[in-house]
PDB file of C-alpha atoms and ligand atoms in Angstrom:
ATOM      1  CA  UNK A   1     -30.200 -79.910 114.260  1.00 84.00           C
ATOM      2  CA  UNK A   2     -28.549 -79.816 110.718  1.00 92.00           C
ATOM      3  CA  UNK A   3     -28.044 -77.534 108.685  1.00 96.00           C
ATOM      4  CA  UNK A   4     -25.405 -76.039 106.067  1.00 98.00           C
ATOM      5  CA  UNK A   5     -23.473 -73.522 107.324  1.00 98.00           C
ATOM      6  CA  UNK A   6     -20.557 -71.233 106.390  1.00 97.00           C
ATOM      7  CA  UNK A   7     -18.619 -69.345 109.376  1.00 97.00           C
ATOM      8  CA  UNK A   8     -16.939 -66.072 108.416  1.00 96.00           C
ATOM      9  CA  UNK A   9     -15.001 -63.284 110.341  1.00 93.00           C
ATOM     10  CA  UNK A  10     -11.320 -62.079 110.783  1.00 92.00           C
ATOM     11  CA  UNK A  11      -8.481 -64.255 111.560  1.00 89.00           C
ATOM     12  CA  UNK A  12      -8.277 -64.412 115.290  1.00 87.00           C
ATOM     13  CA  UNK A  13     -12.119 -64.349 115.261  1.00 90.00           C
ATOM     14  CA  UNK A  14     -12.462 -67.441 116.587  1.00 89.00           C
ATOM     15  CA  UNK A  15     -13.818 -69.273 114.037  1.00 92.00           C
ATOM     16  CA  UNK A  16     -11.714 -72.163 113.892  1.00 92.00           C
ATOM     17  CA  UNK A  17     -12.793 -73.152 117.660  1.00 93.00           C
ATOM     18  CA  UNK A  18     -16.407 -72.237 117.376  1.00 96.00           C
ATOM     19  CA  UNK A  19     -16.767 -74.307 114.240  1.00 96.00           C
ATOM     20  CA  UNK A  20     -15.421 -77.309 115.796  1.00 96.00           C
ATOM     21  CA  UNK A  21     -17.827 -76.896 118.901  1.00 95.00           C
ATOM     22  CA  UNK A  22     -20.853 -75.802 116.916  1.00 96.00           C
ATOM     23  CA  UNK A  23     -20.387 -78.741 114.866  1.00 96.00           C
ATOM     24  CA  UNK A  24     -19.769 -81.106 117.624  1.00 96.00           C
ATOM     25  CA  UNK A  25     -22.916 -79.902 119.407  1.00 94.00           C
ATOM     26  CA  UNK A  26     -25.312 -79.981 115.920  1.00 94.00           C
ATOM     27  CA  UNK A  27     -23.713 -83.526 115.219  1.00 96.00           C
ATOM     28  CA  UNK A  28     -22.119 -82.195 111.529  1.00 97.00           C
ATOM     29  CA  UNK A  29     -19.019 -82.082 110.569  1.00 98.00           C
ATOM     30  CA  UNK A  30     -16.356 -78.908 109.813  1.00 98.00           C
ATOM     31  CA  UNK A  31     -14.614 -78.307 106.951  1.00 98.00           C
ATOM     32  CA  UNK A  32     -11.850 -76.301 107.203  1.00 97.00           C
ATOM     33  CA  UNK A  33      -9.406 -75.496 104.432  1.00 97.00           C
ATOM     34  CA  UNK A  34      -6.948 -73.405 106.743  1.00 94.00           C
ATOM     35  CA  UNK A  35      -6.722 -77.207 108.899  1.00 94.00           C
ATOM     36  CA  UNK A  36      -6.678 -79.273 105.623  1.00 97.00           C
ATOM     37  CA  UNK A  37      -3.680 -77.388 104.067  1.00 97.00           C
ATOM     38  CA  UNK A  38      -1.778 -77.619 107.108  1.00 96.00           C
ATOM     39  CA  UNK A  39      -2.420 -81.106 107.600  1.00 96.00           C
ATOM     40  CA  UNK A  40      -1.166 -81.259 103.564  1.00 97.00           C
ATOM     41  CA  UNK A  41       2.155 -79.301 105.243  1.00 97.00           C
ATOM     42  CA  UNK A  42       2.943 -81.506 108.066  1.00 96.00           C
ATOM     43  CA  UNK A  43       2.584 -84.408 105.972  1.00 98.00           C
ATOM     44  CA  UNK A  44       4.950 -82.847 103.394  1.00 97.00           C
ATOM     45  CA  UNK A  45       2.161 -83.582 100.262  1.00 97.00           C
ATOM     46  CA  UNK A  46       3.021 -81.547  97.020  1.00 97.00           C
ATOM     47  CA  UNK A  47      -0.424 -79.691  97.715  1.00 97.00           C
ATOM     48  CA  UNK A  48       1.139 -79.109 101.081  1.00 97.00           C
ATOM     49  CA  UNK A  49       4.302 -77.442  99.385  1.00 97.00           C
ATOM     50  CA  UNK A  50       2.120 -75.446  97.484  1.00 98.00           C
ATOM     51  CA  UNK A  51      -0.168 -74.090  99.973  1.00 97.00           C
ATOM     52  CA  UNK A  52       3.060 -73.348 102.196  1.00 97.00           C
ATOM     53  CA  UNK A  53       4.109 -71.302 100.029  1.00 97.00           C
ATOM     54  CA  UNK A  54       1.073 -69.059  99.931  1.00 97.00           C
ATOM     55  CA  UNK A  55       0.224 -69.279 103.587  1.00 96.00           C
ATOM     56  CA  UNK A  56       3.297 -68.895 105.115  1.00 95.00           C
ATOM     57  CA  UNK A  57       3.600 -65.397 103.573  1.00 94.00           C
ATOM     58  CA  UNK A  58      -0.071 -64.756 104.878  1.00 94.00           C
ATOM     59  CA  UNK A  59      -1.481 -64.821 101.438  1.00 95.00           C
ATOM     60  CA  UNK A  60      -4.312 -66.943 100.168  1.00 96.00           C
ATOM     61  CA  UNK A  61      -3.952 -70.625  98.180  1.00 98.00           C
ATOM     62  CA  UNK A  62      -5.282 -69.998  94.630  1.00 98.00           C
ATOM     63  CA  UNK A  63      -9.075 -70.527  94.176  1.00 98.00           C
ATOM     64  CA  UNK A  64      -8.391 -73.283  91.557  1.00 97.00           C
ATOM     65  CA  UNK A  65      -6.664 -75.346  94.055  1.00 98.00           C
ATOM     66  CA  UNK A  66      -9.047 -74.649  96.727  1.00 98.00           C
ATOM     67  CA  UNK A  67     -12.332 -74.839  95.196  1.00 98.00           C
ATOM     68  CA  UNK A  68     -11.293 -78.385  93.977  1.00 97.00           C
ATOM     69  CA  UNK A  69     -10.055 -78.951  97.379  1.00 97.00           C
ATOM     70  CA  UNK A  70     -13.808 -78.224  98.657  1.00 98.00           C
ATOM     71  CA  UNK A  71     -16.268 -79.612  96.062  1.00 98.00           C
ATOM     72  CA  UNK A  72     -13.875 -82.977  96.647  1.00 97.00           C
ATOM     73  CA  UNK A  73     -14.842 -82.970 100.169  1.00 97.00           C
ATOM     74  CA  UNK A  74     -18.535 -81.404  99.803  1.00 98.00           C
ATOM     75  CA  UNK A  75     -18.991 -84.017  97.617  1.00 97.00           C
ATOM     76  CA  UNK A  76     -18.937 -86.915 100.274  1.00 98.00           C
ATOM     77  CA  UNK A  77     -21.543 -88.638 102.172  1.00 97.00           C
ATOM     78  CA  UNK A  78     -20.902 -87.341 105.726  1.00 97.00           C
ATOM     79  CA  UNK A  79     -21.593 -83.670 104.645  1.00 97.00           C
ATOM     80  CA  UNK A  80     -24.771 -83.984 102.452  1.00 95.00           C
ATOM     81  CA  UNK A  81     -27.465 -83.136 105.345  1.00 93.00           C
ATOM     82  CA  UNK A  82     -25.487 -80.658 107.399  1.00 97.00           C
ATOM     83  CA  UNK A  83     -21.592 -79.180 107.466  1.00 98.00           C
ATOM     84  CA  UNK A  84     -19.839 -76.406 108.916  1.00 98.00           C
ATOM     85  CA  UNK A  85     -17.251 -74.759 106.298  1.00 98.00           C
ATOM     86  CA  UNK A  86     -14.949 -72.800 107.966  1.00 97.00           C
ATOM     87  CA  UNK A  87     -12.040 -70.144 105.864  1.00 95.00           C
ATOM     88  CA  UNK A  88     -14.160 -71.006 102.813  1.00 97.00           C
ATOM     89  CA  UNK A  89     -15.118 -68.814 100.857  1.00 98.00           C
ATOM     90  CA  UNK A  90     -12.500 -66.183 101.823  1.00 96.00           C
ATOM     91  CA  UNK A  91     -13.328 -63.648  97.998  1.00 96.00           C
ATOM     92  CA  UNK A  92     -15.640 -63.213  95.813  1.00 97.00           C
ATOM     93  CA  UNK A  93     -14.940 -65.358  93.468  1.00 98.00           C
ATOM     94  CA  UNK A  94     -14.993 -68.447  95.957  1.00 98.00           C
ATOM     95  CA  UNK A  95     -18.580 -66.988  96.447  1.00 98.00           C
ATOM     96  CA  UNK A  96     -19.762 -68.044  92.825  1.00 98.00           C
ATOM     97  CA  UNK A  97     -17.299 -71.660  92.885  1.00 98.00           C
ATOM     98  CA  UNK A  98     -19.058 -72.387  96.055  1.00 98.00           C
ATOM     99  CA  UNK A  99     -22.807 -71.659  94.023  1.00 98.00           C
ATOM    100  CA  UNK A 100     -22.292 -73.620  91.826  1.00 98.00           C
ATOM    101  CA  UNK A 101     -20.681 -76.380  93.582  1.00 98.00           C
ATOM    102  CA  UNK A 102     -24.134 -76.812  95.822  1.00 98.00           C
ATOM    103  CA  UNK A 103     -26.320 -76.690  93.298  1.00 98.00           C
ATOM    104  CA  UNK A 104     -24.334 -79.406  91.001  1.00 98.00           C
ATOM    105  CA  UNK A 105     -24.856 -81.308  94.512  1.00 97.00           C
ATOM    106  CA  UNK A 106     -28.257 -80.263  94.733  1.00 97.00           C
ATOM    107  CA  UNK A 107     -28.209 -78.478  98.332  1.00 97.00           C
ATOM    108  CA  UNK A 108     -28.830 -75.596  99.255  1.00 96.00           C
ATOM    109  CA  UNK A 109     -26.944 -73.314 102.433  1.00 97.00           C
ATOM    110  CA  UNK A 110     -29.128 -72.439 105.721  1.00 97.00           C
ATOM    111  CA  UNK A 111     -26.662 -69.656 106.449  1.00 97.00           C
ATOM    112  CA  UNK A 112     -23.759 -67.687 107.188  1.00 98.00           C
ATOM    113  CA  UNK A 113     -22.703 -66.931 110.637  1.00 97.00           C
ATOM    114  CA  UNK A 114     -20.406 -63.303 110.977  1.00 96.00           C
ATOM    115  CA  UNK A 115     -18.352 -63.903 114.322  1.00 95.00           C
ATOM    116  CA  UNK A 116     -17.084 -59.839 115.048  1.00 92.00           C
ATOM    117  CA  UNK A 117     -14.631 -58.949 117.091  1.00 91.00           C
ATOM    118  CA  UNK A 118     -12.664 -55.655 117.017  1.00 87.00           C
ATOM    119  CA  UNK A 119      -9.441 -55.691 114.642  1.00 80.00           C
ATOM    120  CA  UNK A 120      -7.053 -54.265 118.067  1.00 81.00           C
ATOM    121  CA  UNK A 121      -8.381 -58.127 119.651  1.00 87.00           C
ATOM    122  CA  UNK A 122      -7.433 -59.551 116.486  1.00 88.00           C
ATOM    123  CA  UNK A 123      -3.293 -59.237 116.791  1.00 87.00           C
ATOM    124  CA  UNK A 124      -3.345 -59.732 120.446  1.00 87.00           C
ATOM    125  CA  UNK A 125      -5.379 -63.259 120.209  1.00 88.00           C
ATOM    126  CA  UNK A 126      -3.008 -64.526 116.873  1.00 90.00           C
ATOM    127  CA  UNK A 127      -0.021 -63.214 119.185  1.00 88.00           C
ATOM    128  CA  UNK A 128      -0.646 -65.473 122.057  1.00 90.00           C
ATOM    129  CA  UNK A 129      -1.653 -68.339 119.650  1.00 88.00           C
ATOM    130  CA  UNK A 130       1.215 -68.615 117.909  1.00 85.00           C
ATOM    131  CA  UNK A 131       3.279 -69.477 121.220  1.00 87.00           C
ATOM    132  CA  UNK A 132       0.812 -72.171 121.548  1.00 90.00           C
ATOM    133  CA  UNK A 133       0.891 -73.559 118.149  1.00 88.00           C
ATOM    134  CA  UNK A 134       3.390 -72.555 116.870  1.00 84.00           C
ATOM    135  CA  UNK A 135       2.051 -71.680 113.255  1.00 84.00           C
ATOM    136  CA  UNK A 136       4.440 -69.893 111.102  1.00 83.00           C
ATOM    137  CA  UNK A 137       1.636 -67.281 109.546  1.00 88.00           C
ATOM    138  CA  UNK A 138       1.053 -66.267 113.219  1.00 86.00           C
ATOM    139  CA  UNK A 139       4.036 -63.764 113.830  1.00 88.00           C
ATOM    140  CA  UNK A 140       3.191 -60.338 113.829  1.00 89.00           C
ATOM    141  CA  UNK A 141       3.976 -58.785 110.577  1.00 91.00           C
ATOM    142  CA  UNK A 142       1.891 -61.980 108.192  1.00 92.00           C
ATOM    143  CA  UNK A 143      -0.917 -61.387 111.079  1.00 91.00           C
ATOM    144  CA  UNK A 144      -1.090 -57.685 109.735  1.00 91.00           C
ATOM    145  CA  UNK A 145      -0.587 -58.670 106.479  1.00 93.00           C
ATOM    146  CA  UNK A 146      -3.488 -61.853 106.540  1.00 93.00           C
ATOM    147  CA  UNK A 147      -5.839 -58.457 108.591  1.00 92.00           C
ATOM    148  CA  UNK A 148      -5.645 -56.271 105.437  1.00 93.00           C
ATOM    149  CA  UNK A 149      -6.393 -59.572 103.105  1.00 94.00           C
ATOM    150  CA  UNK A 150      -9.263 -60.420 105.142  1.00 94.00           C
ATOM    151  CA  UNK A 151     -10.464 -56.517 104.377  1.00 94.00           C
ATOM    152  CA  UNK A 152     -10.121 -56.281 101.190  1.00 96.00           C
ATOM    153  CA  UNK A 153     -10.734 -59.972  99.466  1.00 95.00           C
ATOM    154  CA  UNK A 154     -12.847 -61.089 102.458  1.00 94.00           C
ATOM    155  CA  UNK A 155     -14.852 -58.535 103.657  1.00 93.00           C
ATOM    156  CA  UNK A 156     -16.842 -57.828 100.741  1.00 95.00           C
ATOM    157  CA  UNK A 157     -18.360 -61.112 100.596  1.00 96.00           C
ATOM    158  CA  UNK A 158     -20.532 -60.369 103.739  1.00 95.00           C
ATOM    159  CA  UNK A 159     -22.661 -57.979 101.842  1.00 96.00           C
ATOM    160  CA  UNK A 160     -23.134 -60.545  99.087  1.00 97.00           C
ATOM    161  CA  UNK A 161     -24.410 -62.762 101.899  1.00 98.00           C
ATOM    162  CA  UNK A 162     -26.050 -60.063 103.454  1.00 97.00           C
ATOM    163  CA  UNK A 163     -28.001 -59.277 100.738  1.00 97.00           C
ATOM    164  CA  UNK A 164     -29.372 -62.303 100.184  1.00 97.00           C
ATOM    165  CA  UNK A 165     -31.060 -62.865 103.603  1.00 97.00           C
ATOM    166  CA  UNK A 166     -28.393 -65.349 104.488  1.00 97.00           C
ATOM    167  CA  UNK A 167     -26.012 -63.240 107.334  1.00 97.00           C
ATOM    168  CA  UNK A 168     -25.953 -64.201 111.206  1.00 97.00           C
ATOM    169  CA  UNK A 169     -24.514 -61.484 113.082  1.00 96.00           C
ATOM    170  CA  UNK A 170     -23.003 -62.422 116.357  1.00 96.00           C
ATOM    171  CA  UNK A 171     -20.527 -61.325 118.531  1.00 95.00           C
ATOM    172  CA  UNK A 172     -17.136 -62.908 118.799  1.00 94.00           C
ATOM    173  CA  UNK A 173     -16.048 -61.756 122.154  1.00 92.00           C
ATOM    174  CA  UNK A 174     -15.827 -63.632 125.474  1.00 91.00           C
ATOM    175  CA  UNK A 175     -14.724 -66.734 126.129  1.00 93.00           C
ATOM    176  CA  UNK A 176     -15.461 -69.463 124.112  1.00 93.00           C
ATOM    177  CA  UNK A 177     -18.444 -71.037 126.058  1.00 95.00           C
ATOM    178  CA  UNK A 178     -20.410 -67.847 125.833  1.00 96.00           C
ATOM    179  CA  UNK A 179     -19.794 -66.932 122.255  1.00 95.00           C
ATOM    180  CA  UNK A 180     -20.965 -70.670 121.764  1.00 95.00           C
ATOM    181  CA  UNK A 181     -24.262 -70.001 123.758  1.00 96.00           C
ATOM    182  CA  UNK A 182     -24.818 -66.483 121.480  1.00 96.00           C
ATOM    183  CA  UNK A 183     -24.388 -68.268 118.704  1.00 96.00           C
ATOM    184  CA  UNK A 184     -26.493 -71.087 119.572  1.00 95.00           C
ATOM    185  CA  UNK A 185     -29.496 -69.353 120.395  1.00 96.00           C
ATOM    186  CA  UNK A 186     -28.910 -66.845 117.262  1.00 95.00           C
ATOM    187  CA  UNK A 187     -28.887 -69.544 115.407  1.00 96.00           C
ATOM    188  CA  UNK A 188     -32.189 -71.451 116.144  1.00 95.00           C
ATOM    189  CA  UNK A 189     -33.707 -67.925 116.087  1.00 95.00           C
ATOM    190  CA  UNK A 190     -32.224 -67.745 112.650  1.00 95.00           C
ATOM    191  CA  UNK A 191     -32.955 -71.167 111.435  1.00 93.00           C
ATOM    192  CA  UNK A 192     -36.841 -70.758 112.686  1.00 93.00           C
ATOM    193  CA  UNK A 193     -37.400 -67.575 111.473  1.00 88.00           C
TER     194      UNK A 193
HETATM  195  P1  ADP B 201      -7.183 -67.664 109.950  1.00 81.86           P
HETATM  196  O1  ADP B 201      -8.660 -67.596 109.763  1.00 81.86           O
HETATM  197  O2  ADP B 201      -6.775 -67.510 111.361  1.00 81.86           O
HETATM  198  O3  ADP B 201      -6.456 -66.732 109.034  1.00 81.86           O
HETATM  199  P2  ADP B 201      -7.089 -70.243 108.587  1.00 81.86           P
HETATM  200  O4  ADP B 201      -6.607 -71.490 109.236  1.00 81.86           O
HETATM  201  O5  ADP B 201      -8.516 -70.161 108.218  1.00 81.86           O
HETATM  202  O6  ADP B 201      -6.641 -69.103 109.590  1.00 81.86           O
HETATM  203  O7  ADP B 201      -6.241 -69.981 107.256  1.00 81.86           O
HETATM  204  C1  ADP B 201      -4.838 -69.968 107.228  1.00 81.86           C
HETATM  205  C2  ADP B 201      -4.321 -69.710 105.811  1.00 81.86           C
HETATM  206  O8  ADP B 201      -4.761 -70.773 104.917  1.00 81.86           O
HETATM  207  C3  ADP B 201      -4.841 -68.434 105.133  1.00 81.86           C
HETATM  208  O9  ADP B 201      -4.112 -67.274 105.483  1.00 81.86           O
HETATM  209  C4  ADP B 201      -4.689 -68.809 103.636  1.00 81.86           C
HETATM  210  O10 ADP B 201      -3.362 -68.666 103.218  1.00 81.86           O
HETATM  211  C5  ADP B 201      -5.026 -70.288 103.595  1.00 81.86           C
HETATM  212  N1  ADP B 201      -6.459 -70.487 103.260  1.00 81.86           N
HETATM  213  C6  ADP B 201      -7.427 -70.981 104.099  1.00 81.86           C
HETATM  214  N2  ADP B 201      -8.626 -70.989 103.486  1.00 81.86           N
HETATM  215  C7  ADP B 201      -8.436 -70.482 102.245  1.00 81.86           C
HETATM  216  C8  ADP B 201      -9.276 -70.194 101.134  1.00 81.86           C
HETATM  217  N3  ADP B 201     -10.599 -70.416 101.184  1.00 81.86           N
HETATM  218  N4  ADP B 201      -8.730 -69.678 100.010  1.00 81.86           N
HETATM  219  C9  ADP B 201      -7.421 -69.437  99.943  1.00 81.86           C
HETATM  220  N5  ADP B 201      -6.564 -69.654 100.946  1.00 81.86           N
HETATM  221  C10 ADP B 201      -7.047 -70.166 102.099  1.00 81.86           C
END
């Protein structure tokens, strides 16, 4: 099953991991800018530099930068029938870049999947991530920090999606094989509807 697809929900909401096995089980691929710019990090790019310098404060990249970053990569082969985009868009604005980027590719989105989960699971879950990974926006004053961002840029672009028939609902708790299952049979329900 293809389809176009944008995941949205709070950092720690899981999105990340239920991208990558959403995507795995549709046969799409993800596109996440959170994993792009840190690969751009690691590999000590000037884009890298850039976005470290915004992330590592728990702020987000500039849209400039990161809508070119994802009509660059919307614009290739692999992603024309079906895609997951993960941490895009994260305001408003990204909202309209990512409008008109589709329709100058001439595609359209299936829909937007909401993963909830409670802001007190939020902190907890980045908490014990970061002593797996090690990330340096994952200590506990940028988590609160990146919690009120997501609020107030982030937030508001689930009524925009909301209103136009496009929001998926599902909820983010439990481990990671039965949030998968929700979303997969929300999902065809969605898609058939
Ligand atoms: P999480 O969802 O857990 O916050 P992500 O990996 O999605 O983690 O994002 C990590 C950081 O990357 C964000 O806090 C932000 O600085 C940057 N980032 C990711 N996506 C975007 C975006 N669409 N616009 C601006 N900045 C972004």
């Amino acid at each position: 099953m293809k389809a176009r697809l944008i995941m949205v929900g709070p950092p720690g909401a899981g999105k990340g991991t239920q991208a990558k096995v959403l995507a795995e089980k549709l046969g799409i691929p993800t596109i996440s800018t959170g994993s792009i710019f840190r690969s751009h990090i690691s590999q000590g790019t000037e884009l890298g530099q850039l976005a470290a310098s915004y992330i590592d404060g728990g702020n987000l990249v500039p849209d400039e930068v990161t809508d070119a970053l994802v009509r660059d990569r919307l614009s290739q082969d692999d992603v024309r029938d079906g895609f997951i985009l993960d941490g895009y868009p994260r305001n408003v604005h990204q909202v309209s870049a990512l409008d008109q980027i589709l329709s100058d590719l001439e595609v359209s989105l299936d829909g937007v999947v909401k993963l909830d989960i409670p802001d007190e699971a939020i902190v907890g879950r980045l908490l014990k991530r970061a002593q797996i990974e090690n990330r340096a926006d994952d200590t506990e004053d940028v988590i609160r920090h990146r919690i009120e961002v997501y609020h107030q840029e982030t937030a508001p672009l689930i009524d925009i999606y909301q209103e136009r028939g496009q929001l998926l609902q599902v909820d983010g708790t439990g481990t990671i094989d039965e949030v998968l299952q929700r979303l997969v049979q929300s999902l065809q329900d969605f898609l058939t509807r």
